[in-house]
């Protein structure tokens, strides 16, 4: 830690949960400090209390639901928990600022981005309009936004995800706060964008000597930027120390487990699949969206162009790319959730690309998808049992048989068969993703598409679900099409990989080969952007 | 933007055409012969036939339609069968009270309902919220004429604060106008206040859980500005929609309210015309109201694009 006194000093913070929650306190006896010019990463899985801690500092806890009951939060020596709402408001945005996970939703969609930065100045300063505009332009330049004179009047939806997060950072830093709280600021971003935003945060905090409290679940990010690390589990701090020490010589079992669960960028040895038959093949697949027309300006968006891929029985093909690369479009075309504009989709030789709804029906069950967000892909008003048996019953399986099969599948995905009568909200995220897998398997598909199926999960849960997907692939000899933006995950489960950029496949090959020797510049850029790539997770030193 | 407005205006033309056709057909197909009604109980068959010829009712139905359509396009809505006055003149005579009542009702409803709804959302599940919502239920359930007579009984007859009935033009005397329009406005507003307050509460409540509200608070913004600057503007689209629908529904309420308070407006004209089967007036009024409704929809669509930059047609 630096010699000067900390900008943020949390001592024994305890926050009470509302009655009836699964534990008494959201966070309990949490103590740590952030020095000036220091980046402290708070790491933990969902439910660890890391976000509650951050929101306590800002005074943004939902009133009446979460109440700090003990401890002190000192910002430059001043106890924030004893401040009046008005005094806290005066500090927020001025001495301490916060940026959030989703730059998509964290900005007001009906306000120009310039206004949203300017708002901070309007609240906390007496600058006139011209001076405010000048400050806004300056801070927009300092976060390296291009063409700021034009962007200042843009609306959030006209900006890319990375640009939006830069706007958030600009609004947070415009008054040079002593403390910046970043709550998973790069989680929703693409890897290459994430790398740029991390670099920007590092650059700004070292120039301005801002103390940064960085909340993340991603050890790759920790390895990239942290000076010190605080590990939280179930509302308590289980370990803290210098980043180097915690990453290389973790003392607590939970820290070790978390770090071990980070998939490595080195693909494990996989047996070659050999000359088994191809079950799924896409030939010159294309999808073009047409926007506008009839007096409006007509625009064409090519979401997928000339995509050729083939998956063999029992094989996992990874489709890797960033948002907008067309990977999900390809998945949706193959499952015929959307109609491709051109090309062929061969399911064991039958072209289903242009089949009508009726003719397509018998083929529907052969391709099943598991989606990214397990919270939104199960109908909240139906029991999970009803969701699982719906598909087979649509294809004429009697109810009793479908239910018996559902119980079997529940055991297969490691859930209690008696839980079939429960509703989705009674399950955790990882359990819900298991349910989604069970639902997909109920139709006995030949091809399973996992569309970012583990992206929304905590690392430890992610590892389990990946294991499960690999198990069912082997057990049912499924062809698995694995869509992901995460190279680490792709390295672990894929036999072969195709890399997509702007709707096209730019590189394809055997996983180990691509990781050893990426040829396309874009693939190389993806590798370089992977956070913590220089760090071998789980190779602990014993002291 | 201009292209969008032009496009929307052009799109209203076929709609108006369909409306004209339906209005025409509806009345021709409904039972009752206006020629017989005009001629009276003791008329001979020849007299009825002569009147029918005068009115053009003996012509084939399609030629009646095209004659009529041609007249509308020239701004001629026909002549009342009974009073022999042009329908346009009749509408012009009666339009002011109706327009004024509609205007005061809308303004009053919005001014009262939107802040109430925002307040209820902000204080969700508190006694304030429950009081607002209870008022909304009452506003929905009490029929316009019951509320009207109730207010007359209490504030006009009982306390003697307001006149019992009648209308004064604001162009003659603004004070007398307000004095006379107060109770009708209150009567007609109740249901709209209830409707708009409920929608405002629901949408603002939803918006308040959005991430950008948290961002605004993180900037140190005051609660009042969080509510009105951030939340309300994002909730505006559904609120404007319901206000627009409300104005359309207003037409029905105006008829009843005008009867209760004895206001010589379009509502009364409609009722009288229907009772007498005065086709030209009925047709003219339906067309006139449809036109207002279409213009209103156009204005709502334009308002959307101004309120939400993401909406582009």
CSV table of C-alpha atoms in Angstrom, one decimal, chain A residues 102-403:
chain,number,residue,atom,x,y,z
A,102,UNK,CA,-24.0,-2.7,-18.8
A,103,UNK,CA,-23.2,0.5,-20.7
A,104,UNK,CA,-26.2,-0.4,-22.8
A,105,UNK,CA,-28.7,0.2,-20.0
A,106,UNK,CA,-26.7,2.4,-17.7
A,107,UNK,CA,-27.1,5.4,-20.0
A,108,UNK,CA,-30.4,7.2,-20.3
A,109,UNK,CA,-31.6,6.2,-23.8
A,110,UNK,CA,-33.6,9.4,-24.5
A,111,UNK,CA,-30.8,11.9,-23.4
A,112,UNK,CA,-27.8,12.9,-25.6
A,113,UNK,CA,-24.6,11.5,-24.2
A,114,UNK,CA,-23.1,15.0,-23.9
A,115,UNK,CA,-25.9,16.0,-21.7
A,116,UNK,CA,-25.4,13.0,-19.5
A,117,UNK,CA,-21.8,14.0,-18.8
A,118,UNK,CA,-22.8,17.6,-18.5
A,119,UNK,CA,-25.4,16.7,-15.9
A,120,UNK,CA,-22.6,16.0,-13.4
A,121,UNK,CA,-21.2,19.5,-13.9
A,122,UNK,CA,-24.7,21.0,-13.7
A,123,UNK,CA,-25.3,19.3,-10.3
A,124,UNK,CA,-21.9,20.0,-8.7
A,125,UNK,CA,-20.5,23.1,-10.2
A,126,UNK,CA,-21.5,26.7,-11.1
A,127,UNK,CA,-19.9,26.6,-14.5
A,128,UNK,CA,-21.9,28.4,-17.3
A,129,UNK,CA,-23.2,26.4,-20.3
A,130,UNK,CA,-20.2,27.2,-22.5
A,131,UNK,CA,-17.7,26.2,-19.8
A,132,UNK,CA,-19.6,23.0,-19.2
A,133,UNK,CA,-19.6,22.1,-22.9
A,134,UNK,CA,-15.9,22.8,-23.0
A,135,UNK,CA,-15.2,20.5,-20.0
A,136,UNK,CA,-17.4,17.8,-21.5
A,137,UNK,CA,-15.5,17.9,-24.8
A,138,UNK,CA,-12.2,17.8,-22.9
A,139,UNK,CA,-13.1,14.8,-20.9
A,140,UNK,CA,-14.5,13.0,-23.9
A,141,UNK,CA,-11.2,13.5,-25.6
A,142,UNK,CA,-9.3,12.2,-22.5
A,143,UNK,CA,-11.2,8.9,-22.8
A,144,UNK,CA,-10.1,8.8,-26.4
A,145,UNK,CA,-13.5,9.1,-28.0
A,146,UNK,CA,-13.2,10.0,-31.7
A,147,UNK,CA,-14.9,13.0,-33.3
A,148,UNK,CA,-16.1,14.4,-30.0
A,149,UNK,CA,-17.8,17.5,-31.6
A,150,UNK,CA,-20.2,15.1,-33.3
A,151,UNK,CA,-20.5,12.4,-30.6
A,152,UNK,CA,-21.4,15.0,-27.9
A,153,UNK,CA,-24.9,15.3,-29.5
A,154,UNK,CA,-25.4,11.6,-30.2
A,155,UNK,CA,-27.8,9.3,-28.4
A,156,UNK,CA,-26.6,6.2,-26.6
A,157,UNK,CA,-28.1,3.8,-29.2
A,158,UNK,CA,-26.0,5.4,-31.9
A,159,UNK,CA,-22.7,4.4,-30.1
A,160,UNK,CA,-21.0,1.1,-29.8
A,161,UNK,CA,-20.7,-0.7,-26.5
A,162,UNK,CA,-17.1,0.4,-26.0
A,163,UNK,CA,-17.9,4.0,-26.8
A,164,UNK,CA,-20.8,3.9,-24.3
A,165,UNK,CA,-18.6,2.7,-21.6
A,166,UNK,CA,-16.1,5.4,-22.4
A,167,UNK,CA,-19.0,7.9,-22.0
A,168,UNK,CA,-19.8,6.4,-18.6
A,169,UNK,CA,-16.1,6.7,-17.6
A,170,UNK,CA,-16.0,10.3,-18.9
A,171,UNK,CA,-19.1,11.2,-16.8
A,172,UNK,CA,-17.5,9.5,-13.8
A,173,UNK,CA,-14.2,11.2,-14.1
A,174,UNK,CA,-15.2,14.7,-15.3
A,175,UNK,CA,-14.8,16.2,-11.8
A,176,UNK,CA,-11.7,14.2,-10.9
A,177,UNK,CA,-13.1,12.1,-8.0
A,178,UNK,CA,-10.7,10.6,-5.5
A,179,UNK,CA,-12.5,7.3,-5.7
A,180,UNK,CA,-13.8,5.5,-8.8
A,181,UNK,CA,-15.9,2.4,-8.2
A,182,UNK,CA,-16.1,0.1,-11.3
A,183,UNK,CA,-18.7,-2.6,-10.9
A,184,UNK,CA,-17.9,-5.3,-13.5
A,185,UNK,CA,-17.3,-2.5,-16.1
A,186,UNK,CA,-16.0,-4.8,-18.9
A,187,UNK,CA,-18.1,-7.9,-18.3
A,188,UNK,CA,-20.6,-7.0,-21.0
A,189,UNK,CA,-17.9,-6.0,-23.5
A,190,UNK,CA,-16.1,-7.9,-26.2
A,191,UNK,CA,-12.6,-9.0,-25.4
A,192,UNK,CA,-10.8,-6.5,-27.7
A,193,UNK,CA,-13.0,-3.7,-26.3
A,194,UNK,CA,-12.5,-5.0,-22.8
A,195,UNK,CA,-8.7,-4.8,-23.3
A,196,UNK,CA,-9.0,-1.2,-24.4
A,197,UNK,CA,-11.3,-0.2,-21.5
A,198,UNK,CA,-9.0,-1.8,-19.0
A,199,UNK,CA,-6.0,0.0,-20.5
A,200,UNK,CA,-8.0,3.3,-20.4
A,201,UNK,CA,-8.9,2.8,-16.7
A,202,UNK,CA,-5.3,2.1,-15.9
A,203,UNK,CA,-4.1,5.1,-17.8
A,204,UNK,CA,-6.6,7.5,-16.3
A,205,UNK,CA,-6.1,6.4,-12.7
A,206,UNK,CA,-2.3,6.6,-12.9
A,207,UNK,CA,-2.5,10.0,-14.4
A,208,UNK,CA,-5.1,11.4,-12.0
A,209,UNK,CA,-4.0,9.4,-9.0
A,210,UNK,CA,-7.6,8.1,-8.6
A,211,UNK,CA,-8.2,5.2,-6.2
A,212,UNK,CA,-10.1,2.5,-8.0
A,213,UNK,CA,-12.3,-0.1,-6.5
A,214,UNK,CA,-12.7,-2.6,-9.2
A,215,UNK,CA,-15.4,-5.3,-8.8
A,216,UNK,CA,-15.1,-8.4,-11.0
A,217,UNK,CA,-15.6,-12.1,-11.1
A,218,UNK,CA,-12.9,-12.6,-13.7
A,219,UNK,CA,-9.4,-13.5,-12.6
A,220,UNK,CA,-8.1,-12.7,-16.0
A,221,UNK,CA,-9.1,-9.1,-15.4
A,222,UNK,CA,-7.6,-9.2,-11.9
A,223,UNK,CA,-4.3,-10.4,-13.3
A,224,UNK,CA,-4.4,-7.6,-15.8
A,225,UNK,CA,-5.0,-4.6,-13.6
A,226,UNK,CA,-5.1,-5.2,-9.9
A,227,UNK,CA,-2.5,-3.9,-7.4
A,228,UNK,CA,-4.3,-5.5,-4.5
A,229,UNK,CA,-7.0,-8.2,-4.4
A,230,UNK,CA,-9.9,-8.7,-1.9
A,231,UNK,CA,-11.6,-12.1,-2.3
A,232,UNK,CA,-15.2,-12.3,-1.0
A,233,UNK,CA,-17.4,-15.3,-0.4
A,234,UNK,CA,-20.9,-15.3,1.1
A,235,UNK,CA,-20.6,-11.7,2.3
A,236,UNK,CA,-17.2,-12.1,4.0
A,237,UNK,CA,-13.7,-11.3,3.0
A,238,UNK,CA,-11.8,-14.6,3.0
A,239,UNK,CA,-8.5,-13.3,1.7
A,240,UNK,CA,-6.8,-10.1,0.7
A,241,UNK,CA,-3.3,-9.1,-0.3
A,242,UNK,CA,-1.0,-7.9,-3.1
A,243,UNK,CA,-2.3,-9.2,-6.5
A,244,UNK,CA,0.9,-11.1,-7.1
A,245,UNK,CA,0.6,-12.9,-3.7
A,246,UNK,CA,-3.1,-13.8,-4.0
A,247,UNK,CA,-2.8,-15.0,-7.6
A,248,UNK,CA,0.4,-17.0,-7.1
A,249,UNK,CA,0.2,-18.0,-3.5
A,250,UNK,CA,-3.5,-18.1,-2.5
A,251,UNK,CA,-4.0,-19.2,1.1
A,252,UNK,CA,-7.7,-19.7,1.3
A,253,UNK,CA,-9.2,-22.8,-0.2
A,254,UNK,CA,-12.0,-20.8,-1.9
A,255,UNK,CA,-9.4,-18.5,-3.6
A,256,UNK,CA,-7.6,-21.6,-4.8
A,257,UNK,CA,-10.8,-23.1,-6.1
A,258,UNK,CA,-11.7,-19.8,-8.0
A,259,UNK,CA,-8.4,-19.5,-9.6
A,260,UNK,CA,-8.3,-23.2,-10.6
A,261,UNK,CA,-11.7,-22.8,-12.2
A,262,UNK,CA,-10.4,-20.3,-14.7
A,263,UNK,CA,-10.1,-22.2,-17.9
A,264,UNK,CA,-6.6,-22.0,-19.3
A,265,UNK,CA,-5.7,-20.9,-22.7
A,266,UNK,CA,-3.9,-24.1,-23.4
A,267,UNK,CA,-6.3,-26.7,-24.9
A,268,UNK,CA,-6.2,-30.1,-23.4
A,269,UNK,CA,-5.2,-33.1,-25.5
A,270,UNK,CA,-8.4,-34.4,-27.3
A,271,UNK,CA,-8.7,-37.6,-29.2
A,272,UNK,CA,-9.2,-36.8,-33.0
A,273,UNK,CA,-12.7,-37.5,-34.1
A,274,UNK,CA,-11.7,-39.2,-37.2
A,275,UNK,CA,-13.9,-40.1,-40.2
A,276,UNK,CA,-17.3,-40.4,-38.5
A,277,UNK,CA,-20.2,-39.1,-40.6
A,278,UNK,CA,-21.1,-35.5,-40.9
A,279,UNK,CA,-24.5,-34.7,-39.3
A,280,UNK,CA,-24.7,-31.0,-39.9
A,281,UNK,CA,-23.3,-29.0,-42.8
A,282,UNK,CA,-23.8,-25.4,-43.7
A,283,UNK,CA,-23.0,-24.5,-47.3
A,284,UNK,CA,-22.6,-20.9,-48.4
A,285,UNK,CA,-25.0,-19.9,-45.7
A,286,UNK,CA,-26.0,-16.2,-45.7
A,287,UNK,CA,-28.3,-14.0,-43.8
A,288,UNK,CA,-29.1,-10.4,-44.9
A,289,UNK,CA,-31.4,-8.1,-43.0
A,290,UNK,CA,-33.1,-5.4,-44.9
A,291,UNK,CA,-34.0,-2.3,-43.0
A,292,UNK,CA,-36.2,0.5,-44.2
A,293,UNK,CA,-37.8,0.6,-47.6
A,294,UNK,CA,-41.1,2.4,-48.7
A,295,UNK,CA,-40.0,6.0,-48.7
A,296,UNK,CA,-37.5,5.3,-46.0
A,297,UNK,CA,-33.8,4.8,-46.7
A,298,UNK,CA,-33.2,1.2,-47.5
A,299,UNK,CA,-30.2,-0.5,-45.9
A,300,UNK,CA,-28.9,-4.0,-46.1
A,301,UNK,CA,-27.1,-5.6,-43.2
A,302,UNK,CA,-25.1,-8.7,-44.0
A,303,UNK,CA,-25.2,-10.6,-40.7
A,304,UNK,CA,-23.6,-13.7,-42.2
A,305,UNK,CA,-21.8,-14.2,-45.5
A,306,UNK,CA,-20.8,-17.3,-47.2
A,307,UNK,CA,-20.5,-19.5,-44.1
A,308,UNK,CA,-19.3,-23.0,-44.7
A,309,UNK,CA,-19.0,-25.4,-41.7
A,310,UNK,CA,-19.5,-29.1,-40.9
A,311,UNK,CA,-20.0,-30.9,-37.7
A,312,UNK,CA,-19.4,-34.6,-37.3
A,313,UNK,CA,-21.2,-36.9,-34.9
A,314,UNK,CA,-19.7,-36.7,-31.4
A,315,UNK,CA,-17.7,-33.7,-32.3
A,316,UNK,CA,-17.7,-30.2,-30.7
A,317,UNK,CA,-17.2,-27.3,-33.2
A,318,UNK,CA,-16.6,-24.0,-31.6
A,319,UNK,CA,-17.8,-20.8,-33.3
A,320,UNK,CA,-15.8,-18.0,-31.8
A,321,UNK,CA,-16.3,-14.3,-32.4
A,322,UNK,CA,-17.2,-11.0,-30.8
A,323,UNK,CA,-20.6,-9.4,-30.8
A,324,UNK,CA,-21.8,-8.6,-34.3
A,325,UNK,CA,-19.6,-11.3,-35.8
A,326,UNK,CA,-22.6,-13.2,-36.9
A,327,UNK,CA,-22.0,-16.3,-34.7
A,328,UNK,CA,-25.5,-16.2,-33.2
A,329,UNK,CA,-27.1,-15.5,-36.6
A,330,UNK,CA,-25.5,-18.7,-37.9
A,331,UNK,CA,-26.7,-20.7,-34.9
A,332,UNK,CA,-30.3,-19.3,-35.3
A,333,UNK,CA,-30.2,-20.1,-39.1
A,334,UNK,CA,-29.1,-23.7,-38.4
A,335,UNK,CA,-31.8,-24.2,-35.9
A,336,UNK,CA,-34.1,-22.5,-38.4
A,337,UNK,CA,-35.3,-20.0,-35.8
A,338,UNK,CA,-34.7,-17.5,-38.6
A,339,UNK,CA,-34.7,-18.2,-42.3
A,340,UNK,CA,-31.4,-17.9,-44.1
A,341,UNK,CA,-31.3,-15.6,-47.1
A,342,UNK,CA,-29.1,-18.0,-49.1
A,343,UNK,CA,-27.3,-21.3,-48.9
A,344,UNK,CA,-28.0,-24.8,-47.7
A,345,UNK,CA,-28.3,-26.4,-44.3
A,346,UNK,CA,-27.8,-30.1,-44.6
A,347,UNK,CA,-29.0,-32.3,-41.7
A,348,UNK,CA,-27.6,-35.7,-42.7
A,349,UNK,CA,-28.0,-34.8,-46.3
A,350,UNK,CA,-31.5,-33.2,-46.2
A,351,UNK,CA,-31.5,-29.5,-47.0
A,352,UNK,CA,-33.7,-27.8,-44.4
A,353,UNK,CA,-32.7,-24.2,-45.3
A,354,UNK,CA,-35.8,-23.5,-47.4
A,355,UNK,CA,-38.3,-25.9,-46.0
A,356,UNK,CA,-41.8,-24.5,-45.1
A,357,UNK,CA,-43.0,-24.5,-41.5
A,358,UNK,CA,-45.0,-27.7,-42.0
A,359,UNK,CA,-42.2,-29.6,-43.8
A,360,UNK,CA,-39.7,-28.4,-41.3
A,361,UNK,CA,-41.6,-29.8,-38.3
A,362,UNK,CA,-40.2,-33.3,-38.2
A,363,UNK,CA,-36.7,-31.9,-38.4
A,364,UNK,CA,-37.2,-29.4,-35.5
A,365,UNK,CA,-36.5,-31.9,-32.8
A,366,UNK,CA,-33.2,-32.9,-34.3
A,367,UNK,CA,-31.6,-29.5,-33.6
A,368,UNK,CA,-31.9,-28.0,-30.1
A,369,UNK,CA,-30.5,-24.9,-28.6
A,370,UNK,CA,-29.4,-23.9,-25.1
A,371,UNK,CA,-29.3,-20.1,-24.8
A,372,UNK,CA,-27.1,-17.7,-22.9
A,373,UNK,CA,-29.4,-16.4,-20.3
A,374,UNK,CA,-30.9,-19.1,-18.1
A,375,UNK,CA,-33.0,-16.5,-16.3
A,376,UNK,CA,-35.0,-15.6,-19.3
A,377,UNK,CA,-35.1,-18.8,-21.4
A,378,UNK,CA,-37.5,-20.7,-19.1
A,379,UNK,CA,-41.1,-19.6,-18.8
A,380,UNK,CA,-41.4,-18.2,-15.3
A,381,UNK,CA,-45.1,-19.1,-15.0
A,382,UNK,CA,-44.7,-22.8,-15.8
A,383,UNK,CA,-43.1,-25.6,-13.7
A,384,UNK,CA,-39.8,-26.8,-15.0
A,385,UNK,CA,-41.4,-30.2,-15.6
A,386,UNK,CA,-44.0,-28.7,-17.9
A,387,UNK,CA,-41.2,-26.9,-19.8
A,388,UNK,CA,-39.2,-30.1,-20.2
A,389,UNK,CA,-42.1,-32.3,-21.4
A,390,UNK,CA,-43.6,-29.7,-23.7
A,391,UNK,CA,-41.3,-30.5,-26.6
A,392,UNK,CA,-41.7,-34.4,-26.5
A,393,UNK,CA,-45.5,-34.0,-26.1
A,394,UNK,CA,-45.6,-31.8,-29.1
A,395,UNK,CA,-44.1,-34.7,-31.0
A,396,UNK,CA,-46.6,-37.2,-29.8
A,397,UNK,CA,-44.9,-38.7,-26.7
A,398,UNK,CA,-47.6,-39.6,-24.1
A,399,UNK,CA,-47.4,-37.5,-21.0
A,400,UNK,CA,-46.5,-40.3,-18.6
A,401,UNK,CA,-43.6,-41.4,-20.8
A,402,UNK,CA,-42.4,-37.8,-21.2
A,403,UNK,CA,-42.5,-37.3,-17.5
